[in-house]
Amino acid sequence: MRIVSGIQPTGNLHLGNYLGAIRNWVAMQDEWAPQSSEIKRLQQLAGIKSKQESANESRAECFYFLADLHAISMPHDPKALGENTREMTAALVACGIDPDKSTLFNQTQVPAHAELQWLLNGTARVGWLNRMTQWKDKAGKNRDGQSVALFTYPVLQAADVLIYQATHVPVGEDQKQHLELARDIAQKFNNDFATEDAPVFTLPEPIIPPAAARIMSLRDGTAKMSKSDPSDMSRINLTDDADAIMGKIKKAKSDADALPSEAEGLEGRPEARNLVGIYAAMSGQSVAQILGDFGGKGFGAFKPALGELLVEQLAPINARFNELRQDREALNAILRKGAEKARAASAPTLAATYDALGLVR
Ligand code: TRP
């Protein structure tokens, strides 16, 4: 099992990024692969002592990267990009990505991503890219005015995962189409340039987090929590201290009714649903359990409990983040070391791709 995922170094990670993506990355890094935990459970049932505690080979191998090459597909500030790349690295480590367990790096330091993208440009079809909804949304009516990079963005994303023979790619719902494109490219390349028993690329499976992890704005329960929302009150940032978190939750939009005692009662109440969803995601409890406790109570009781839960869980992350983000050298070293591992892991697939295409190396 090989897990690969990337995140754009936009700066300012918030609760939505944490619960929607980063926390899953950490869980995948730390958890046993599904087959092995199943084996472990059966062994426990049978009273056999597991030898797997010390054997690392059943753990999924994780590659997590900052998609800094993707960031140049839109107008950007070069000074901010470098700072954001390090800042995001600090945030990922603070959230629990362990550079010794996972391979953590930025695309730029692994040229194989850009090289493979060029090679895959021979296989990807203009019609496929024209159908990408992210391209259509971002380009709007002005396609001619966009960078070529915005158009070929999904081919780079395909290269990102195919270069490591990824088996699983955790992404948000909005990236599912890009993953399907990666599969189409892999399949066409294998068909055109490889044999069935020696394919060059593995077809990756997307892992989409459950709907519960979709965190909405604190000011509008129908809009995604986003770093580009002009109101800072709409989101909990990983840089927020305890007072800021409590203040934002107290002022979060809600409604005048008490919480229902069953999940169905949240229908048509997007803000209430969002706040309960955040509580569920942070506590690991089900919505039903939470409504069992808070049903019939108003937001005057629920909000302080939610605020305390957030403070308790985010305070250690916040502390590690504030410490690490100051340490430019340590962050550079983490990225350098990760890139070294990633370059080694990417070399065989890149070589096989050149060979399959008949390019003389
Ligand atoms: N496009 C992704 C996003 O905006 C980021 C990304 C780049 C990515 N390359 C990737 C995600 C490869 C998963 C795999 O969220």
PDB file of C-alpha atoms in Angstrom, residues 5-6 128 131-135 137 153-154 157-158 161 168-185 203-210 214 224:
ATOM      1  CA  SER A   5      -1.186  13.166  -1.442  1.00  0.00           C
ATOM      2  CA  GLY A   6      -0.397  16.818  -1.911  1.00  0.00           C
ATOM      3  CA  TRP A 128      -9.993  15.221 -21.273  1.00  0.00           C
ATOM      4  CA  ARG A 131     -13.810  18.493 -19.303  1.00  0.00           C
ATOM      5  CA  MET A 132     -12.158  19.206 -15.940  1.00  0.00           C
ATOM      6  CA  THR A 133     -14.600  21.163 -13.779  1.00  0.00           C
ATOM      7  CA  GLN A 134     -11.827  22.890 -11.808  1.00  0.00           C
ATOM      8  CA  TRP A 135     -10.403  24.259 -15.088  1.00  0.00           C
ATOM      9  CA  ASP A 137     -14.588  27.032 -12.826  1.00  0.00           C
ATOM     10  CA  TYR A 153      -2.519  21.246 -13.865  1.00  0.00           C
ATOM     11  CA  PRO A 154      -4.243  17.822 -13.740  1.00  0.00           C
ATOM     12  CA  GLN A 157      -1.228  15.982 -10.493  1.00  0.00           C
ATOM     13  CA  ALA A 158      -1.327  12.661 -12.349  1.00  0.00           C
ATOM     14  CA  VAL A 161       0.860  10.122  -7.889  1.00  0.00           C
ATOM     15  CA  HIS A 168      -4.343   5.133  -2.619  1.00  0.00           C
ATOM     16  CA  VAL A 169      -4.727   8.904  -2.809  1.00  0.00           C
ATOM     17  CA  PRO A 170      -6.635  10.718  -0.047  1.00  0.00           C
ATOM     18  CA  VAL A 171      -8.313  13.778  -1.594  1.00  0.00           C
ATOM     19  CA  GLY A 172     -11.374  15.945  -1.114  1.00  0.00           C
ATOM     20  CA  GLU A 173     -14.476  15.377  -3.210  1.00  0.00           C
ATOM     21  CA  ASP A 174     -13.421  18.295  -5.452  1.00  0.00           C
ATOM     22  CA  GLN A 175     -10.282  16.427  -6.553  1.00  0.00           C
ATOM     23  CA  LYS A 176     -11.969  13.162  -7.456  1.00  0.00           C
ATOM     24  CA  GLN A 177     -12.199  14.074 -11.127  1.00  0.00           C
ATOM     25  CA  HIS A 178      -8.461  14.772 -11.252  1.00  0.00           C
ATOM     26  CA  LEU A 179      -7.815  11.335  -9.800  1.00  0.00           C
ATOM     27  CA  GLU A 180     -10.004   9.723 -12.436  1.00  0.00           C
ATOM     28  CA  LEU A 181      -7.972  11.557 -15.048  1.00  0.00           C
ATOM     29  CA  ALA A 182      -4.782  10.155 -13.500  1.00  0.00           C
ATOM     30  CA  ARG A 183      -6.243   6.665 -13.868  1.00  0.00           C
ATOM     31  CA  ASP A 184      -7.205   7.339 -17.502  1.00  0.00           C
ATOM     32  CA  ILE A 185      -3.711   8.586 -18.295  1.00  0.00           C
ATOM     33  CA  LEU A 203      -3.917   2.752 -11.213  1.00  0.00           C
ATOM     34  CA  PRO A 204      -4.482   4.774  -8.008  1.00  0.00           C
ATOM     35  CA  GLU A 205      -7.694   4.657  -5.958  1.00  0.00           C
ATOM     36  CA  PRO A 206      -9.034   7.867  -4.434  1.00  0.00           C
ATOM     37  CA  ILE A 207      -9.884   7.854  -0.712  1.00  0.00           C
ATOM     38  CA  ILE A 208     -12.573  10.457  -0.099  1.00  0.00           C
ATOM     39  CA  PRO A 209     -13.121  11.391   3.570  1.00  0.00           C
ATOM     40  CA  PRO A 210     -16.637  10.965   4.965  1.00  0.00           C
ATOM     41  CA  ARG A 214     -16.772  18.701   5.388  1.00  0.00           C
ATOM     42  CA  LYS A 224     -17.088  25.822   2.801  1.00  0.00           C
TER      43      LYS A 224
END
